[in-house]
Tab-separated table of C-alpha atoms in Angstrom:
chain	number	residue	atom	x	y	z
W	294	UNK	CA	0.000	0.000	0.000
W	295	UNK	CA	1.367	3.980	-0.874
W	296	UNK	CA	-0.016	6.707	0.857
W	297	UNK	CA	0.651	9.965	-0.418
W	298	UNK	CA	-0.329	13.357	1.208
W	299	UNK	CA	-0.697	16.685	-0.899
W	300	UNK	CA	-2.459	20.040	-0.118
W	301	UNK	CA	-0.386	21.856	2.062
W	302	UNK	CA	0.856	25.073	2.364
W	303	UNK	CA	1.553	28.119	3.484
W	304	UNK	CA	-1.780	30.335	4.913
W	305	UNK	CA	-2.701	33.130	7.771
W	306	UNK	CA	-4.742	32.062	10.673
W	307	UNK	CA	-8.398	31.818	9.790
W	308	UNK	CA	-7.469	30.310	6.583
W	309	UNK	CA	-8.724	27.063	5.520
W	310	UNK	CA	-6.881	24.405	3.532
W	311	UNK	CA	-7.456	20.962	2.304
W	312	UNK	CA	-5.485	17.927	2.397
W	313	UNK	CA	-5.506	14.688	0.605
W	314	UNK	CA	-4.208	11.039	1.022
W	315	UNK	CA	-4.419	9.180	-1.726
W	316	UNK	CA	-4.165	5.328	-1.327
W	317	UNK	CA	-2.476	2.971	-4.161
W	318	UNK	CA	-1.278	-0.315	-4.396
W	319	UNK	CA	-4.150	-2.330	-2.728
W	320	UNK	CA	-8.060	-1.791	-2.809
W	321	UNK	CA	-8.892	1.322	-1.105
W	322	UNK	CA	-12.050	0.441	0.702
W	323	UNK	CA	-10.124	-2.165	2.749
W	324	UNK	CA	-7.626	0.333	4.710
W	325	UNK	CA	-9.018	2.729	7.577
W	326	UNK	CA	-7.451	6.072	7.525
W	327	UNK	CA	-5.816	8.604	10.039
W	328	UNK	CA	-3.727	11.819	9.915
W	329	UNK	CA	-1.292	12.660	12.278
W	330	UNK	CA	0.884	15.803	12.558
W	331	UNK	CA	4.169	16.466	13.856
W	332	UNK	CA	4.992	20.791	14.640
W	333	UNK	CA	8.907	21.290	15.126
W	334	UNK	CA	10.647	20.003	18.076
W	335	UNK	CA	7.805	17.880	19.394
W	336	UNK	CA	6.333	15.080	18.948
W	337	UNK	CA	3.886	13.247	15.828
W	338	UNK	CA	0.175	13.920	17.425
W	339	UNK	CA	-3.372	12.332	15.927
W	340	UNK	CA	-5.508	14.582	14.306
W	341	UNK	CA	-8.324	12.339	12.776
W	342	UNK	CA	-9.459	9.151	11.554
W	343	UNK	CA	-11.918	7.619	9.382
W	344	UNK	CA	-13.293	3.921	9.344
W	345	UNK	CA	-13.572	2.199	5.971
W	346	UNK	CA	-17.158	2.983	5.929
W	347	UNK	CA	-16.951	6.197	6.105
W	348	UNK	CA	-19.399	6.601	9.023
W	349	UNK	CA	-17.668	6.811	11.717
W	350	UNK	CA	-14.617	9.672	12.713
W	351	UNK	CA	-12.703	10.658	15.931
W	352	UNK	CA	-11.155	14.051	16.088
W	353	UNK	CA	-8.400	15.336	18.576
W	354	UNK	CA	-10.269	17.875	20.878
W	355	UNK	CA	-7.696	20.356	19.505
W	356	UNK	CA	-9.616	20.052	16.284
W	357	UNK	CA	-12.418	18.557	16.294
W	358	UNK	CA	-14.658	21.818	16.081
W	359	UNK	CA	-12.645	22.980	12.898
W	360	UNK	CA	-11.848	19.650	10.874
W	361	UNK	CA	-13.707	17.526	8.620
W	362	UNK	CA	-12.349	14.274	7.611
W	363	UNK	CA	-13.799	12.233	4.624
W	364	UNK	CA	-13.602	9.498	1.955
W	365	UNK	CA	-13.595	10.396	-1.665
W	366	UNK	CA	-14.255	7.394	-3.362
W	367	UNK	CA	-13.810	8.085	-6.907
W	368	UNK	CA	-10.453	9.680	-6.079
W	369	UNK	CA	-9.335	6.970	-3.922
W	370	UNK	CA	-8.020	9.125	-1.307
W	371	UNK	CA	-9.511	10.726	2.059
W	372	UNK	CA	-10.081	14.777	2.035
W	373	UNK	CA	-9.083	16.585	5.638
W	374	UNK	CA	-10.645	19.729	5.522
W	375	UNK	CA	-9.153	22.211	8.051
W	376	UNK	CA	-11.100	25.467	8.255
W	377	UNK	CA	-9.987	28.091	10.932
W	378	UNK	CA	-6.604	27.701	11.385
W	379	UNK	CA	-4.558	28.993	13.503
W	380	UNK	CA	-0.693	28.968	14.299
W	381	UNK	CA	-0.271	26.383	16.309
W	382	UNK	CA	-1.746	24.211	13.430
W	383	UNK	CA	1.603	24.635	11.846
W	384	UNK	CA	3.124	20.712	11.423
W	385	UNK	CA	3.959	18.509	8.992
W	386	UNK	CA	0.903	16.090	8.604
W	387	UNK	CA	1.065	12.592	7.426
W	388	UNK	CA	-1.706	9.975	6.704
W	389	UNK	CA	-1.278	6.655	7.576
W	390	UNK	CA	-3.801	3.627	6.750
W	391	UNK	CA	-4.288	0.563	8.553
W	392	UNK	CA	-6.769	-2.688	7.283
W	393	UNK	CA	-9.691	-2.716	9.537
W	394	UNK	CA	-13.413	-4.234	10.312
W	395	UNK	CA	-15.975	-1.767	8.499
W	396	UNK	CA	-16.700	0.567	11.221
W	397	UNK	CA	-13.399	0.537	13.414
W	398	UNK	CA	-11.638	3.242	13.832
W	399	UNK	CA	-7.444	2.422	14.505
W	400	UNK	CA	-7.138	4.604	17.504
W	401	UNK	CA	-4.739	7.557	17.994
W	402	UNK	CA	-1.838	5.735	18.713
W	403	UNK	CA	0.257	5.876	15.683
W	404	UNK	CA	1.674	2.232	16.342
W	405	UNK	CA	-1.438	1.237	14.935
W	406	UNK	CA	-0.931	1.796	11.647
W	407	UNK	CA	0.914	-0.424	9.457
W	408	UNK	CA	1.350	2.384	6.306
W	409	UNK	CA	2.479	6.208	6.170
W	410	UNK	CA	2.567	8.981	3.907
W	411	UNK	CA	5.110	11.370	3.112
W	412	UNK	CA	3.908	14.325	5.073
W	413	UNK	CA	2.530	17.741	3.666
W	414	UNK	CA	3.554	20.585	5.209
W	415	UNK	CA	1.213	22.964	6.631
W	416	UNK	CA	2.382	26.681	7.756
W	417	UNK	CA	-0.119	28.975	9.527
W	418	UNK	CA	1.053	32.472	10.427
W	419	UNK	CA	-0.649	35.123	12.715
C-alpha cells in the first residue's frame, strides 16, 4: 500500500486548507485512515481518523470543532478539511492507513498503523 499526502501550504490564521491522502497499491475500501501531525521540536500527534465505511470519525479535541475528515471514493483518497486555522496548526501532517473491520476506527496511537505517507507541510502564520 502507498499513501501519499498533498495540499499543504503556506496560509494566515483563519485560513482554511485541504489535504488529501491518496491510497495505491491495494483496494482502497479495505484500509481505515488517520492523519497525524508532527509541529517542530515535538512530537507526531493524531488529528483524525476515518473507518472504511466512512461513518464513523474521531477528532483530537484540539480540532475537532474545525476539521472535517472524509472518503472520496472516486479519487481513492480521504479529504481533511481544516477550516480556521490557527498557528499552532503549523506541522507537517502525514496519513497513515491501517486494514480494519468496516466501522473501526485504529485509535490515535500511531503504532497502529501499518502504512504512512510522506507528510505535507502545513504553515499557519498570525
Amino acid at each position: 500500500v502507498q499513501l501519499q499526502a498533498s495540499g499543504g501550504g503556506a496560509v494566515q490564521a483563519g485560513a482554511s486548507l485541504r489535504l488529501s491522502c491518496r491510497v495505491s497499491g491495494r483496494m482502497f475500501s479495505n484500509y481505515a485512515v488517520g492523519w497525524f501531525r508532527q509541529a517542530p521540536g515535538k512530537e507526531r500527534e493524531f488529528v483524525a481518523a476515518i473507518s472504511r465505511s466512512g461513518g464513523n470519525t474521531y477528532f483530537a479535541d484540539s480540532v475537532k470543532d474545525r476539521f472535517t475528515i472524509s472518503r472520496v471514493i472516486a479519487e481513492n483518497s480521504v479529504s481533511l478539511r481544516m477550516n480556521s486555522l490557527k498557528p499552532e496548526d503549523t506541522a507537517a501532517y502525514y496519513c497513515a492507513a491501517k486494514q480494519s473491520n468496516w466501522g473501526a476506527i485504529p485509535g490515535t496511537n500511531e503504532r497502529h498503523y501499518d502504512y504512512w505517507g510522506q507528510g505535507t507541510l502545513v504553515t499557519v502564520s498570525s
